[in-house]
Short mmCIF file of C-alpha atoms and ligand atoms in Angstrom, two decimals:
data_model
loop_
_atom_site.label_atom_id
_atom_site.label_comp_id
_atom_site.label_asym_id
_atom_site.label_seq_id
_atom_site.Cartn_x
_atom_site.Cartn_y
_atom_site.Cartn_z
CA MET A 1 39.18 -68.14 -3.68
CA ALA A 2 40.51 -66.17 -6.51
CA TRP A 3 42.73 -63.28 -7.10
CA VAL A 4 42.30 -61.53 -10.35
CA LYS A 5 45.01 -59.86 -12.18
CA PHE A 6 44.32 -57.69 -15.17
CA PHE A 7 46.61 -56.73 -17.93
CA LYS A 8 46.02 -54.35 -20.72
CA LYS A 9 48.07 -52.89 -23.45
CA PRO A 10 50.00 -49.74 -22.73
CA GLY A 11 47.65 -46.86 -23.43
CA GLY A 12 48.38 -43.28 -24.39
CA ASN A 13 48.54 -41.89 -20.89
CA LEU A 14 50.22 -44.76 -19.17
CA GLY A 15 53.75 -43.46 -19.29
CA LYS A 16 52.91 -39.89 -18.36
CA SER A 17 54.17 -39.07 -14.94
CA TYR A 18 52.05 -37.45 -12.28
CA GLN A 19 52.89 -33.85 -11.46
CA PRO A 20 52.48 -33.19 -7.75
CA GLY A 21 50.46 -30.06 -7.17
CA SER A 22 49.00 -30.04 -10.66
CA MET A 23 45.27 -29.69 -11.18
CA LEU A 24 45.03 -33.34 -12.04
CA SER A 25 42.80 -34.91 -9.44
CA LEU A 26 41.91 -38.49 -8.78
CA ALA A 27 38.29 -37.75 -9.61
CA PRO A 28 36.31 -39.56 -10.78
CA THR A 29 37.30 -42.19 -8.26
CA LYS A 30 34.57 -42.85 -5.75
CA GLY A 31 33.89 -45.57 -3.26
CA LEU A 32 30.99 -48.02 -3.32
CA LEU A 33 28.89 -48.49 -0.20
CA ASN A 34 28.65 -51.82 1.59
CA GLU A 35 26.24 -51.58 4.52
CA PRO A 36 26.40 -54.17 7.34
CA GLY A 37 24.84 -57.42 6.16
CA GLN A 38 25.03 -56.57 2.45
CA ASN A 39 28.29 -58.42 1.82
CA SER A 40 28.75 -56.58 -1.47
CA CYS A 41 32.55 -56.26 -1.35
CA PHE A 42 32.99 -58.93 -4.07
CA LEU A 43 30.77 -56.95 -6.44
CA ASN A 44 32.20 -53.55 -5.48
CA SER A 45 35.74 -54.76 -6.18
CA ALA A 46 34.78 -56.16 -9.59
CA VAL A 47 32.96 -52.92 -10.55
CA GLN A 48 35.87 -50.71 -9.45
CA VAL A 49 38.33 -52.60 -11.61
CA LEU A 50 35.97 -52.54 -14.60
CA TRP A 51 35.51 -48.79 -14.19
CA GLN A 52 39.26 -48.17 -14.03
CA LEU A 53 39.89 -50.19 -17.21
CA ASP A 54 39.95 -47.34 -19.73
CA ILE A 55 39.21 -49.66 -22.65
CA PHE A 56 36.14 -51.08 -20.94
CA ARG A 57 34.80 -47.77 -19.63
CA ARG A 58 35.10 -46.02 -22.99
CA SER A 59 33.69 -48.92 -24.97
CA LEU A 60 30.67 -49.18 -22.68
CA ARG A 61 30.01 -45.47 -22.98
CA GLN A 62 30.05 -45.67 -26.79
CA LEU A 63 27.60 -48.54 -27.10
CA PRO A 64 24.43 -47.31 -28.75
CA GLY A 65 21.91 -49.81 -27.41
CA HIS A 66 21.37 -53.15 -25.76
CA PHE A 67 18.84 -55.88 -25.27
CA CYS A 68 17.28 -54.57 -22.02
CA LEU A 69 15.90 -56.65 -19.16
CA GLY A 70 14.25 -53.74 -17.36
CA ASP A 71 14.43 -53.82 -13.55
CA SER A 72 16.86 -56.71 -13.45
CA CYS A 73 19.10 -55.44 -16.23
CA ILE A 74 22.76 -55.85 -15.28
CA PHE A 75 23.77 -53.72 -18.26
CA CYS A 76 21.59 -50.76 -17.23
CA SER A 77 22.58 -50.91 -13.57
CA LEU A 78 26.28 -51.08 -14.37
CA LYS A 79 25.92 -48.17 -16.77
CA SER A 80 24.07 -46.20 -14.13
CA ILE A 81 26.89 -46.71 -11.59
CA PHE A 82 29.37 -45.56 -14.24
CA THR A 83 27.30 -42.43 -14.93
CA GLN A 84 27.21 -41.68 -11.21
CA PHE A 85 30.95 -42.28 -10.89
CA GLN A 86 31.36 -39.54 -13.42
CA HIS A 87 28.75 -37.01 -12.34
CA SER A 88 27.80 -37.56 -8.70
CA HIS A 89 29.23 -35.32 -5.98
CA GLU A 90 28.98 -38.07 -3.35
CA ARG A 91 32.21 -39.68 -2.20
CA ALA A 92 30.65 -43.13 -2.10
CA LEU A 93 27.73 -44.54 -4.07
CA PRO A 94 25.34 -47.43 -3.52
CA SER A 95 25.79 -50.50 -5.72
CA ASP A 96 22.36 -51.83 -4.66
CA ASN A 97 20.71 -51.75 -8.09
CA LEU A 98 23.43 -53.82 -9.66
CA ARG A 99 23.40 -56.16 -6.64
CA HIS A 100 19.64 -56.66 -7.12
CA ALA A 101 19.96 -57.19 -10.87
CA LEU A 102 22.70 -59.76 -10.30
CA ALA A 103 20.66 -61.58 -7.62
CA GLU A 104 17.57 -61.60 -9.85
CA THR A 105 19.51 -62.84 -12.88
CA PHE A 106 21.13 -65.71 -10.96
CA LYS A 107 18.10 -66.54 -8.80
CA ASP A 108 17.62 -70.03 -10.26
CA GLU A 109 21.24 -70.95 -9.73
CA GLN A 110 21.15 -69.53 -6.18
CA ARG A 111 24.23 -67.49 -6.89
CA PHE A 112 25.08 -63.89 -6.01
CA GLN A 113 22.02 -63.73 -3.75
CA LEU A 114 21.34 -60.68 -1.57
CA GLY A 115 23.23 -60.63 1.71
CA PHE A 116 25.51 -63.51 0.76
CA MET A 117 29.19 -63.26 0.09
CA ASP A 118 30.36 -64.56 -3.30
CA ASP A 119 33.44 -64.88 -5.46
CA ALA A 120 34.70 -61.64 -7.04
CA ALA A 121 36.45 -63.28 -10.00
CA GLU A 122 33.34 -65.23 -10.91
CA CYS A 123 31.25 -62.11 -10.47
CA PHE A 124 33.59 -60.21 -12.81
CA GLU A 125 33.41 -63.04 -15.36
CA ASN A 126 29.62 -63.27 -15.12
CA ILE A 127 29.17 -59.52 -15.59
CA LEU A 128 31.22 -59.82 -18.79
CA GLU A 129 29.19 -62.80 -19.96
CA ARG A 130 25.96 -60.91 -19.29
CA ILE A 131 27.21 -57.90 -21.24
CA HIS A 132 27.73 -60.24 -24.19
CA LEU A 133 24.13 -61.46 -23.84
CA HIS A 134 22.84 -57.89 -23.66
CA ILE A 135 24.71 -56.86 -26.81
CA ALA A 136 24.76 -59.97 -28.97
CA PRO A 137 21.95 -62.19 -27.62
CA ASP A 138 21.76 -64.25 -30.80
CA SER A 139 25.41 -65.03 -31.01
CA GLU A 140 26.96 -68.18 -29.51
CA THR A 141 29.17 -67.36 -26.52
CA ASP A 142 32.11 -69.31 -27.93
CA ALA A 143 31.81 -67.97 -31.46
CA CYS A 144 30.78 -64.37 -30.92
CA THR A 145 32.06 -62.11 -33.67
CA SER A 146 29.89 -59.08 -32.92
CA LYS A 147 32.06 -56.00 -33.37
CA SER A 148 30.22 -54.18 -30.60
CA CYS A 149 30.53 -56.98 -28.02
CA ILE A 150 33.05 -55.56 -25.54
CA THR A 151 33.30 -58.91 -23.79
CA HIS A 152 34.53 -60.86 -26.79
CA GLN A 153 36.28 -58.04 -28.64
CA LYS A 154 38.35 -56.84 -25.69
CA PHE A 155 38.56 -59.59 -23.06
CA ALA A 156 38.12 -62.99 -24.69
CA MET A 157 41.05 -65.28 -25.33
CA THR A 158 40.28 -67.50 -28.33
CA LEU A 159 42.26 -70.67 -27.90
CA TYR A 160 42.59 -74.20 -29.08
CA GLU A 161 44.15 -77.08 -27.25
CA GLN A 162 45.85 -80.03 -28.77
CA SER A 163 48.13 -82.82 -27.68
CA VAL A 164 51.02 -83.75 -29.95
CA CYS A 165 53.06 -86.86 -29.23
CA ARG A 166 56.81 -86.37 -29.37
CA SER A 167 57.39 -90.05 -29.58
CA CYS A 168 55.17 -91.13 -32.51
CA GLY A 169 54.12 -87.73 -33.88
CA ALA A 170 50.38 -88.36 -33.58
CA SER A 171 48.24 -85.36 -32.75
CA SER A 172 44.72 -84.93 -31.43
CA ASP A 173 42.08 -82.85 -33.20
CA PRO A 174 42.44 -79.22 -32.10
CA LEU A 175 39.72 -78.32 -29.61
CA PRO A 176 38.72 -74.64 -29.84
CA PHE A 177 37.39 -72.74 -26.84
CA THR A 178 37.08 -69.23 -25.42
CA GLU A 179 38.21 -67.95 -22.06
CA LEU A 180 37.40 -64.68 -20.29
CA VAL A 181 39.50 -65.42 -17.22
CA HIS A 182 42.58 -67.61 -17.37
CA TYR A 183 42.58 -69.57 -14.11
CA VAL A 184 45.80 -70.79 -12.58
CA SER A 185 46.23 -72.87 -9.44
CA THR A 186 48.46 -71.17 -6.86
CA THR A 187 49.71 -74.56 -5.68
CA ALA A 188 50.83 -75.46 -9.21
CA LEU A 189 52.36 -72.00 -9.64
CA CYS A 190 54.45 -72.35 -6.49
CA GLN A 191 55.58 -75.84 -7.53
CA GLN A 192 56.79 -74.38 -10.81
CA VAL A 193 58.60 -71.58 -8.96
CA GLU A 194 60.45 -74.17 -6.91
CA ARG A 195 61.41 -76.20 -9.99
CA GLY A 196 62.42 -73.03 -11.82
CA ILE A 197 64.66 -71.76 -9.05
CA GLU A 198 66.89 -74.78 -9.52
CA ARG A 199 67.11 -74.29 -13.26
CA SER A 200 66.98 -70.60 -14.10
CA GLU A 201 69.00 -67.52 -13.38
CA ARG A 202 66.29 -65.09 -14.37
CA PRO A 203 64.31 -63.45 -11.56
CA ARG A 204 60.96 -65.13 -11.17
CA ALA A 205 58.90 -61.97 -11.85
CA GLU A 206 60.54 -61.79 -15.30
CA ARG A 207 59.44 -65.35 -15.97
CA PHE A 208 55.88 -64.69 -14.85
CA GLY A 209 54.26 -65.69 -18.16
CA GLU A 210 56.34 -68.88 -18.43
CA LEU A 211 55.54 -69.80 -14.84
CA LEU A 212 51.84 -69.36 -15.49
CA GLN A 213 51.98 -71.55 -18.60
CA ALA A 214 53.95 -74.24 -16.80
CA ALA A 215 51.54 -74.12 -13.85
CA CYS A 216 48.58 -74.50 -16.19
CA THR A 217 49.88 -77.50 -18.11
CA PHE A 218 51.94 -79.28 -15.46
CA GLY A 219 50.33 -82.48 -14.29
CA ASP A 220 47.67 -82.24 -17.01
CA LEU A 221 48.95 -85.28 -18.91
CA ARG A 222 46.92 -87.03 -21.60
CA ASN A 223 47.30 -90.33 -23.35
CA CYS A 224 48.92 -90.22 -26.78
CA PRO A 225 46.13 -89.86 -29.40
CA SER A 226 47.36 -92.98 -31.21
CA ASN A 227 47.86 -94.82 -27.92
CA CYS A 228 51.56 -95.42 -28.36
CA GLY A 229 51.83 -95.48 -24.59
CA GLN A 230 53.28 -92.00 -24.11
CA ARG A 231 51.70 -89.56 -21.68
CA ILE A 232 51.84 -86.08 -23.16
CA ARG A 233 51.25 -82.50 -22.11
CA ILE A 234 48.49 -80.45 -23.59
CA ARG A 235 49.38 -77.44 -25.77
CA ARG A 236 47.25 -74.31 -25.69
CA VAL A 237 47.51 -71.90 -28.59
CA LEU A 238 46.14 -68.36 -28.60
CA MET A 239 44.51 -67.31 -31.88
CA ASN A 240 43.46 -63.71 -31.23
CA SER A 241 44.95 -60.63 -29.61
CA PRO A 242 42.90 -59.73 -26.51
CA GLU A 243 43.30 -56.18 -25.26
CA ILE A 244 42.68 -57.12 -21.66
CA VAL A 245 43.86 -60.40 -20.18
CA THR A 246 42.58 -61.54 -16.81
CA ILE A 247 44.34 -64.11 -14.70
CA GLY A 248 42.41 -65.71 -11.85
CA PHE A 249 44.48 -67.33 -9.14
CA VAL A 250 42.75 -70.30 -7.59
CA TRP A 251 43.54 -70.98 -3.94
CA ASP A 252 43.10 -74.52 -2.73
CA THR A 253 42.30 -73.45 0.80
CA GLU A 254 40.92 -70.29 2.36
CA GLN A 255 43.97 -70.01 4.63
CA SER A 256 46.87 -70.46 2.26
CA ASP A 257 50.50 -70.24 3.28
CA LEU A 258 51.44 -69.60 -0.36
CA THR A 259 50.35 -65.94 -0.41
CA GLU A 260 53.83 -64.51 -0.06
CA GLU A 261 55.28 -66.87 -2.67
CA VAL A 262 52.54 -65.95 -5.13
CA ILE A 263 53.00 -62.21 -4.58
CA ARG A 264 56.75 -62.55 -5.15
CA SER A 265 56.06 -64.28 -8.47
CA LEU A 266 53.78 -61.58 -9.87
CA GLY A 267 55.27 -59.66 -12.73
CA SER A 268 54.08 -56.23 -13.81
CA HIS A 269 54.47 -57.26 -17.47
CA LEU A 270 52.96 -60.21 -19.25
CA ASN A 271 53.97 -61.54 -22.59
CA LEU A 272 51.29 -63.56 -24.36
CA SER A 273 53.86 -65.70 -26.17
CA GLU A 274 55.06 -66.88 -22.77
CA LEU A 275 51.61 -67.45 -21.37
CA PHE A 276 50.65 -69.93 -24.10
CA TYR A 277 52.45 -72.68 -25.98
CA GLY A 278 51.85 -70.80 -29.21
CA VAL A 279 50.42 -67.49 -30.41
CA THR A 280 49.21 -67.22 -34.01
CA ASP A 281 48.18 -63.56 -34.15
CA GLU A 282 51.11 -61.29 -35.15
CA HIS A 283 49.85 -58.48 -32.96
CA ALA A 284 49.52 -60.73 -29.94
CA LYS A 285 53.04 -62.08 -30.46
CA LYS A 286 54.48 -58.62 -29.94
CA SER A 287 52.18 -57.39 -27.22
CA ASP A 288 53.53 -56.67 -23.79
CA LEU A 289 50.70 -56.29 -21.32
CA LEU A 290 50.92 -54.21 -18.19
CA LEU A 291 49.39 -54.93 -14.83
CA VAL A 292 46.60 -52.44 -14.22
CA GLY A 293 44.35 -53.99 -11.62
CA MET A 294 44.05 -56.56 -8.90
CA ILE A 295 41.26 -57.92 -6.77
CA CYS A 296 42.44 -59.38 -3.49
CA TYR A 297 40.76 -61.51 -0.89
CA SER A 298 41.76 -61.82 2.72
CA SER A 299 39.96 -62.26 6.05
CA ARG A 300 36.67 -62.98 4.28
CA HIS A 301 36.73 -59.66 2.51
CA TYR A 302 37.52 -58.38 -0.98
CA CYS A 303 39.28 -55.18 -1.90
CA ALA A 304 40.78 -53.94 -5.15
CA PHE A 305 43.78 -52.09 -6.51
CA ALA A 306 43.61 -50.33 -9.83
CA TYR A 307 45.96 -48.24 -11.89
CA HIS A 308 44.56 -44.78 -12.52
CA SER A 309 46.02 -43.95 -15.90
CA LYS A 310 45.29 -40.19 -15.82
CA SER A 311 47.43 -39.65 -12.75
CA SER A 312 49.72 -42.68 -13.17
CA LYS A 313 48.88 -43.67 -9.59
CA TRP A 314 47.65 -46.84 -8.01
CA VAL A 315 44.40 -46.53 -6.09
CA PHE A 316 43.14 -48.83 -3.36
CA PHE A 317 39.40 -49.52 -3.12
CA ASP A 318 37.88 -50.96 0.03
CA ASP A 319 34.14 -50.43 -0.45
CA ALA A 320 33.50 -46.77 0.51
CA THR A 321 37.19 -46.12 1.17
CA VAL A 322 39.38 -44.95 -1.70
CA LYS A 323 43.07 -44.25 -1.15
CA GLU A 324 46.00 -43.45 -3.36
CA VAL A 325 48.75 -45.97 -2.66
CA ALA A 326 52.37 -46.53 -3.45
CA ILE A 327 52.62 -50.00 -4.94
CA PRO A 328 55.95 -51.78 -5.19
CA ILE A 329 55.07 -53.30 -8.58
CA HIS A 330 56.60 -50.91 -11.05
CA VAL A 331 54.57 -49.79 -14.02
CA SER A 332 56.34 -47.77 -16.66
ZN1 LIG B 401 18.99 -52.56 -19.74
ZN1 LIG B 402 30.12 -61.53 -27.39
ZN1 LIG B 403 52.44 -91.41 -29.45
#
């Protein structure tokens, strides 16, 4: 099961402190209903985090049109939830239309079907992929350059991987690919934490990006491209500057004893130069991303935390329940 962690660039309001007693309210933050048997918590959590991502919410609002699929249109049903978030007077709204659209869209694959629980990170990723298809249906997923495609303009990490042999200098052909969620194994992450504790003085949360990179490449050894006999690590290089970076933590078992270790490793800042072996984009080299959202899974249930930039507060979303929370991870 996955945890998702979202980072985005510091926005205009992010540093502004909340004034107690001011007229600033947490609206529009509303819950999403999850009736018994619906098992929609995975979808509700993904939608809440998307809504709270200022960059995503504003970009979606500004889009002029899309390739519509009518009754089973994920784009339309997401947009309709967003409109209701903004204008409805209800405290909690149904997410049924989006649930139906998702079930209809993935009918053949038997995924995200009505009444069944599913994975929130994969749901989040699939919603983004669908948005790409609704906006730029003719464009290849891995080579989408459409300026209006929120998915690829804001979320996609354009990477290439290559192995370079330190012993004989041979290198493999660079293999380009695109990622919307950067998945990291929690087992590998905790192994890196243990190795790092012996070697480094820096607190682990400050080395979060490095730990993630090490966890991603550790154990992934390839043969030297010229077969000199060396086993070498793969290098991943980031070529663009994504505005939102999503990390998906992969748990090897449903009941993991690594939860506490993983939480202690989370940093509130993420440096892209640390996350990847190399970064070619000048903007990306300098960017310091801030944690703004999390989707968590425990006891067969998903909930979400998101940073509400207008009030500089963290908000907890558990289906229909919405609460303002104090979160120990510091965002400044
Ligand atoms: Zn539509
Ligand atoms: Zn696209
Ligand atoms: Zn070699």
